Amino acid sequence: MLDLEVAGRILAQAQYVAALTGAGISAESGIPTFRGAGGLWQNYRPEELATPQAFARDPGLVWEWYAWRQELVAKAEPNAGHRALVDLERLTTLTLVTQNVDGLHARAGSTDPIELHGSLWRVRCTECEAERTIDEPVGGLPTCAECGALERPGVVWFGESLPEEPFELAIDAVSRAQVVLVVGTSGIVQPAASLVEIARSKGATVIEVNPEASPGGRNRIALVGRAGEVLPELVKRAT
Ligand code: NAD
Ligand code: ZN
């Protein structure tokens, strides 16, 4: 594939690279994307459960859904796509920004991925906002050790704004990068869209990896395929 050769060469020449990943990179680990097939759970849609309103209405139901997702992720393993980004860190200066909450990038060995949407492995008090990290799925309704109030998942829900610090780090990364890899995220939904726009306005080349073709264009290369297949090939060509 000619595009792959070109993308590999551009990546090899870049001194500073940012990668932005979405649910698609974890699809080959068996973690369903929200919108794709298999993204349903007990007849609920994520838009109906991953919201502050749903939690206020029925925290038990929402926690049950998160516990199910934690179980799923705990049993899953990082795939060749996650590992290729670990290899890329050895070739160039890479900042990895993810919308995923599964923690698979860190488990694969990536250094300090920026988690824009929080993590399934964080919980936060609904009253005093104390946060803690957990290492196994939550059972029942967790409560805060500081104040006794109900805890909530440490993730960003629909209708909530992104935590400021990781988003600022992400903006900084895409502003400085010569190449931005956009993997497993549609790139037209926020916040991916605005980060890609910033990168393009600063003259970066955007390389997309997605089984769904996206419009190419100036300084934009679309590598059509699965992350676990395309990324290792791309990184090999950048070596
Ligand atoms: P999304 O909008 O990022 O869409 C998924 C994208 O992945 C699609 O463009 C699809 O074409 C692509 N894709 C599918 N299989 C792929 C593969 N094998 N390789 C590369 N790309 C592939 O994500 P969404 O599922 O609509 O979820 C929205 C948000 O919900 C996420 O950004 C995240 O915060 C959260 N979420 C997280 C996880 C996770 O942590 N694994 C899973 C589901 C949803
Ligand atoms: Zn508290």
GROMACS .gro file of C-alpha atoms and ligand atoms in nm:
model
  284
    1MET     CA    1   0.000   0.000   0.000
    2LEU     CA    2   0.155   0.324  -0.119
    3ASP     CA    3  -0.010   0.534   0.152
    4LEU     CA    4   0.149   0.316   0.418
    5GLU     CA    5   0.496   0.372   0.269
    6VAL     CA    6   0.442   0.747   0.252
    7ALA     CA    7   0.301   0.760   0.605
    8GLY     CA    8   0.593   0.553   0.737
    9ARG     CA    9   0.843   0.788   0.578
   10ILE     CA   10   0.672   1.098   0.720
   11LEU     CA   11   0.658   0.937   1.063
   12ALA     CA   12   1.028   0.847   1.045
   13GLN     CA   13   1.118   1.211   0.981
   14ALA     CA   14   0.908   1.357   1.261
   15GLN     CA   15   1.081   1.459   1.582
   16TYR     CA   16   0.765   1.499   1.780
   17VAL     CA   17   0.453   1.289   1.734
   18ALA     CA   18   0.115   1.290   1.905
   19ALA     CA   19  -0.127   0.998   1.891
   20LEU     CA   20  -0.496   1.030   1.961
   21THR     CA   21  -0.682   0.705   2.018
   22GLY     CA   22  -1.047   0.611   2.061
   23ALA     CA   23  -1.254   0.305   2.133
   24GLY     CA   24  -1.155   0.144   1.800
   25ILE     CA   25  -0.801   0.065   1.914
   26SER     CA   26  -0.941  -0.158   2.189
   27ALA     CA   27  -1.198  -0.329   1.964
   28GLU     CA   28  -0.951  -0.606   1.878
   29SER     CA   29  -0.903  -0.668   2.252
   30GLY     CA   30  -1.273  -0.751   2.266
   31ILE     CA   31  -1.386  -0.422   2.421
   32PRO     CA   32  -1.693  -0.309   2.230
   33THR     CA   33  -1.706   0.045   2.094
   34PHE     CA   34  -2.015   0.235   2.196
   35ARG     CA   35  -2.159   0.277   1.852
   36GLY     CA   36  -2.048  -0.047   1.693
   37ALA     CA   37  -2.207  -0.391   1.699
   38GLY     CA   38  -2.218  -0.554   2.041
   39GLY     CA   39  -2.224  -0.215   2.208
   40LEU     CA   40  -2.550  -0.282   2.383
   41TRP     CA   41  -2.598  -0.402   2.737
   42GLN     CA   42  -2.928  -0.525   2.875
   43ASN     CA   43  -3.121  -0.310   2.631
   44TYR     CA   44  -2.965   0.013   2.752
   45ARG     CA   45  -2.770   0.249   2.535
   46PRO     CA   46  -2.457   0.422   2.672
   47GLU     CA   47  -2.627   0.755   2.616
   48GLU     CA   48  -2.890   0.641   2.867
   49LEU     CA   49  -2.646   0.521   3.132
   50ALA     CA   50  -2.331   0.730   3.102
   51THR     CA   51  -2.496   1.050   3.221
   52PRO     CA   52  -2.523   1.240   3.552
   53GLN     CA   53  -2.903   1.213   3.524
   54ALA     CA   54  -2.895   0.833   3.495
   55PHE     CA   55  -2.668   0.814   3.801
   56ALA     CA   56  -2.894   1.042   4.004
   57ARG     CA   57  -3.194   0.832   3.905
   58ASP     CA   58  -3.047   0.489   3.964
   59PRO     CA   59  -2.686   0.472   4.088
   60GLY     CA   60  -2.714   0.096   4.140
   61LEU     CA   61  -2.793   0.036   3.775
   62VAL     CA   62  -2.513   0.263   3.655
   63TRP     CA   63  -2.261   0.100   3.889
   64GLU     CA   64  -2.372  -0.243   3.770
   65TRP     CA   65  -2.298  -0.137   3.411
   66TYR     CA   66  -1.955  -0.003   3.510
   67ALA     CA   67  -1.876  -0.318   3.707
   68TRP     CA   68  -1.963  -0.520   3.394
   69ARG     CA   69  -1.729  -0.302   3.185
   70GLN     CA   70  -1.454  -0.332   3.448
   71GLU     CA   71  -1.487  -0.713   3.442
   72LEU     CA   72  -1.468  -0.712   3.063
   73VAL     CA   73  -1.158  -0.496   3.056
   74ALA     CA   74  -0.992  -0.688   3.340
   75LYS     CA   75  -1.018  -1.006   3.130
   76ALA     CA   76  -0.898  -0.836   2.811
   77GLU     CA   77  -0.538  -0.798   2.696
   78PRO     CA   78  -0.373  -0.513   2.507
   79ASN     CA   79  -0.345  -0.593   2.135
   80ALA     CA   80  -0.089  -0.539   1.859
   81GLY     CA   81  -0.217  -0.184   1.805
   82HIS     CA   82  -0.151  -0.082   2.166
   83ARG     CA   83   0.189  -0.251   2.148
   84ALA     CA   84   0.285  -0.073   1.825
   85LEU     CA   85   0.239   0.260   2.003
   86VAL     CA   86   0.476   0.138   2.277
   87ASP     CA   87   0.731   0.058   2.004
   88LEU     CA   88   0.679   0.401   1.849
   89GLU     CA   89   0.781   0.563   2.179
   90ARG     CA   90   1.125   0.412   2.131
   91LEU     CA   91   1.164   0.569   1.785
   92THR     CA   92   1.046   0.924   1.846
   93THR     CA   93   0.913   1.160   2.110
   94LEU     CA   94   0.552   1.058   2.146
   95THR     CA   95   0.265   1.196   2.349
   96LEU     CA   96  -0.025   0.955   2.363
   97VAL     CA   97  -0.371   1.099   2.420
   98THR     CA   98  -0.664   0.861   2.460
   99GLN     CA   99  -1.039   0.893   2.487
  100ASN     CA  100  -1.050   0.538   2.622
  101VAL     CA  101  -1.117   0.462   2.984
  102ASP     CA  102  -0.995   0.100   2.975
  103GLY     CA  103  -0.633   0.153   3.083
  104LEU     CA  104  -0.504  -0.081   2.809
  105HIS     CA  105  -0.240   0.163   2.681
  106ALA     CA  106  -0.074   0.173   3.023
  107ARG     CA  107  -0.102  -0.203   3.057
  108ALA     CA  108   0.067  -0.243   2.716
  109GLY     CA  109   0.356  -0.031   2.847
  110SER     CA  110   0.293   0.320   2.715
  111THR     CA  111   0.437   0.593   2.935
  112ASP     CA  112   0.181   0.822   3.101
  113PRO     CA  113  -0.099   0.821   2.843
  114ILE     CA  114  -0.318   1.130   2.879
  115GLU     CA  115  -0.668   1.009   2.962
  116LEU     CA  116  -0.917   1.267   2.835
  117HIS     CA  117  -1.223   1.080   2.960
  118GLY     CA  118  -1.089   0.951   3.291
  119SER     CA  119  -1.060   0.583   3.372
  120LEU     CA  120  -1.269   0.283   3.468
  121TRP     CA  121  -1.011   0.233   3.741
  122ARG     CA  122  -1.076   0.564   3.919
  123VAL     CA  123  -1.368   0.647   4.145
  124ARG     CA  124  -1.462   0.988   4.285
  125CYS     CA  125  -1.674   1.100   4.581
  126THR     CA  126  -1.996   1.275   4.476
  127GLU     CA  127  -1.966   1.511   4.777
  128CYS     CA  128  -1.604   1.589   4.864
  129GLU     CA  129  -1.461   1.485   4.523
  130ALA     CA  130  -1.187   1.271   4.683
  131GLU     CA  131  -1.051   1.036   4.416
  132ARG     CA  132  -0.897   0.696   4.443
  133THR     CA  133  -0.763   0.429   4.213
  134ILE     CA  134  -0.910   0.080   4.225
  135ASP     CA  135  -0.762  -0.241   4.089
  136GLU     CA  136  -1.065  -0.463   4.075
  137PRO     CA  137  -1.426  -0.428   3.968
  138VAL     CA  138  -1.656  -0.249   4.207
  139GLY     CA  139  -1.920  -0.456   4.384
  140GLY     CA  140  -2.238  -0.281   4.501
  141LEU     CA  141  -2.239   0.090   4.578
  142PRO     CA  142  -1.894   0.219   4.683
  143THR     CA  143  -1.874   0.494   4.945
  144CYS     CA  144  -1.610   0.753   5.030
  145ALA     CA  145  -1.365   0.671   5.310
  146GLU     CA  146  -1.335   1.045   5.390
  147CYS     CA  147  -1.699   1.149   5.421
  148GLY     CA  148  -1.916   0.841   5.367
  149ALA     CA  149  -2.097   0.977   5.061
  150LEU     CA  150  -2.166   0.776   4.747
  151GLU     CA  151  -1.880   0.744   4.501
  152ARG     CA  152  -1.918   0.764   4.122
  153PRO     CA  153  -1.709   0.634   3.833
  154GLY     CA  154  -1.409   0.859   3.760
  155VAL     CA  155  -1.505   0.899   3.396
  156VAL     CA  156  -1.646   1.183   3.189
  157TRP     CA  157  -2.014   1.134   3.114
  158PHE     CA  158  -2.223   1.266   2.826
  159GLY     CA  159  -2.299   1.631   2.893
  160GLU     CA  160  -1.998   1.680   3.123
  161SER     CA  161  -1.696   1.888   3.028
  162LEU     CA  162  -1.353   1.736   2.994
  163PRO     CA  163  -1.117   1.772   3.288
  164GLU     CA  164  -0.905   2.079   3.218
  165GLU     CA  165  -0.556   1.955   3.278
  166PRO     CA  166  -0.548   1.655   3.045
  167PHE     CA  167  -0.721   1.854   2.775
  168GLU     CA  168  -0.463   2.132   2.800
  169LEU     CA  169  -0.183   1.877   2.780
  170ALA     CA  170  -0.350   1.730   2.471
  171ILE     CA  171  -0.379   2.071   2.304
  172ASP     CA  172  -0.015   2.137   2.377
  173ALA     CA  173   0.084   1.800   2.229
  174VAL     CA  174  -0.109   1.838   1.903
  175SER     CA  175   0.012   2.199   1.868
  176ARG     CA  176   0.375   2.091   1.880
  177ALA     CA  177   0.352   1.765   1.686
  178GLN     CA  178   0.469   1.735   1.327
  179VAL     CA  179   0.260   1.421   1.289
  180VAL     CA  180  -0.066   1.335   1.463
  181LEU     CA  181  -0.183   0.974   1.447
  182VAL     CA  182  -0.559   0.941   1.486
  183VAL     CA  183  -0.648   0.580   1.564
  184GLY     CA  184  -0.985   0.418   1.619
  185THR     CA  185  -1.178   0.738   1.660
  186SER     CA  186  -1.401   0.894   1.402
  187GLY     CA  187  -1.215   1.225   1.417
  188ILE     CA  188  -1.536   1.413   1.352
  189VAL     CA  189  -1.671   1.395   1.708
  190GLN     CA  190  -1.541   1.612   1.989
  191PRO     CA  191  -1.286   1.635   2.135
  192ALA     CA  192  -1.101   1.449   1.859
  193ALA     CA  193  -1.225   1.690   1.595
  194SER     CA  194  -1.093   2.004   1.763
  195LEU     CA  195  -0.757   1.844   1.842
  196VAL     CA  196  -0.718   1.736   1.478
  197GLU     CA  197  -0.815   2.086   1.364
  198ILE     CA  198  -0.552   2.244   1.589
  199ALA     CA  199  -0.288   2.006   1.456
  200ARG     CA  200  -0.380   2.082   1.096
  201SER     CA  201  -0.383   2.456   1.154
  202LYS     CA  202  -0.025   2.427   1.282
  203GLY     CA  203   0.076   2.236   0.972
  204ALA     CA  204   0.098   1.884   1.112
  205THR     CA  205   0.035   1.582   0.896
  206VAL     CA  206  -0.260   1.378   1.020
  207ILE     CA  207  -0.241   1.001   0.970
  208GLU     CA  208  -0.568   0.822   1.037
  209VAL     CA  209  -0.601   0.451   1.108
  210ASN     CA  210  -0.959   0.328   1.088
  211PRO     CA  211  -1.145   0.051   0.903
  212GLU     CA  212  -1.394   0.313   0.790
  213ALA     CA  213  -1.243   0.529   0.519
  214SER     CA  214  -1.238   0.899   0.595
  215PRO     CA  215  -1.181   1.174   0.342
  216GLY     CA  216  -0.809   1.220   0.287
  217GLY     CA  217  -0.693   1.559   0.169
  218ARG     CA  218  -0.402   1.791   0.211
  219ASN     CA  219  -0.167   1.682   0.490
  220ARG     CA  220  -0.404   1.401   0.569
  221ILE     CA  221  -0.341   1.032   0.503
  222ALA     CA  222  -0.614   0.776   0.566
  223LEU     CA  223  -0.486   0.423   0.630
  224VAL     CA  224  -0.793   0.205   0.603
  225GLY     CA  225  -0.777  -0.102   0.823
  226ARG     CA  226  -0.776  -0.237   1.174
  227ALA     CA  227  -0.540  -0.078   1.427
  228GLY     CA  228  -0.388  -0.414   1.526
  229GLU     CA  229  -0.288  -0.478   1.165
  230VAL     CA  230  -0.205  -0.132   1.030
  231LEU     CA  231  -0.014   0.018   1.325
  232PRO     CA  232   0.257  -0.252   1.348
  233GLU     CA  233   0.316  -0.219   0.971
  234LEU     CA  234   0.331   0.158   0.997
  235VAL     CA  235   0.575   0.156   1.288
  236LYS     CA  236   0.793  -0.100   1.106
  237ARG     CA  237   0.818   0.140   0.811
  238ALA     CA  238   0.910   0.428   1.042
  239THR     CA  239   1.205   0.237   1.187
  240NAD     P1  240  -1.550   0.644   1.866
  240NAD     O1  241  -1.640   0.754   1.832
  240NAD     O2  242  -1.412   0.674   1.896
  240NAD     O3  243  -1.571   0.534   1.745
  240NAD     C1  244  -1.501   0.414   1.732
  240NAD     C2  245  -1.417   0.423   1.603
  240NAD     O4  246  -1.332   0.309   1.597
  240NAD     C3  247  -1.501   0.422   1.475
  240NAD     O5  248  -1.455   0.528   1.392
  240NAD     C4  249  -1.469   0.286   1.412
  240NAD     O6  250  -1.471   0.290   1.270
  240NAD     C5  251  -1.330   0.260   1.465
  240NAD     N1  252  -1.287   0.120   1.474
  240NAD     C6  253  -1.361   0.009   1.493
  240NAD     N2  254  -1.282  -0.101   1.496
  240NAD     C7  255  -1.154  -0.058   1.477
  240NAD     C8  256  -1.029  -0.124   1.470
  240NAD     N3  257  -1.017  -0.257   1.484
  240NAD     N4  258  -0.919  -0.048   1.450
  240NAD     C9  259  -0.928   0.086   1.435
  240NAD     N5  260  -1.045   0.152   1.442
  240NAD    C10  261  -1.158   0.082   1.462
  240NAD     O7  262  -1.586   0.564   1.992
  240NAD     P2  263  -1.726   0.520   2.054
  240NAD     O8  264  -1.720   0.375   2.057
  240NAD     O9  265  -1.839   0.584   1.987
  240NAD    O10  266  -1.712   0.579   2.201
  240NAD    C11  267  -1.713   0.715   2.234
  240NAD    C12  268  -1.639   0.736   2.368
  240NAD    O11  269  -1.687   0.645   2.466
  240NAD    C13  270  -1.492   0.704   2.363
  240NAD    O12  271  -1.417   0.808   2.314
  240NAD    C14  272  -1.463   0.666   2.508
  240NAD    O13  273  -1.450   0.776   2.591
  240NAD    C15  274  -1.585   0.592   2.548
  240NAD     N6  275  -1.563   0.447   2.527
  240NAD    C16  276  -1.446   0.392   2.573
  240NAD    C17  277  -1.418   0.258   2.550
  240NAD    C18  278  -1.285   0.203   2.598
  240NAD    O14  279  -1.226   0.256   2.692
  240NAD     N7  280  -1.233   0.096   2.533
  240NAD    C19  281  -1.511   0.179   2.481
  240NAD    C20  282  -1.632   0.237   2.437
  240NAD    C21  283  -1.654   0.372   2.460
  241ZN      ZN  284  -1.621   1.216   5.021
   0.00000   0.00000   0.00000
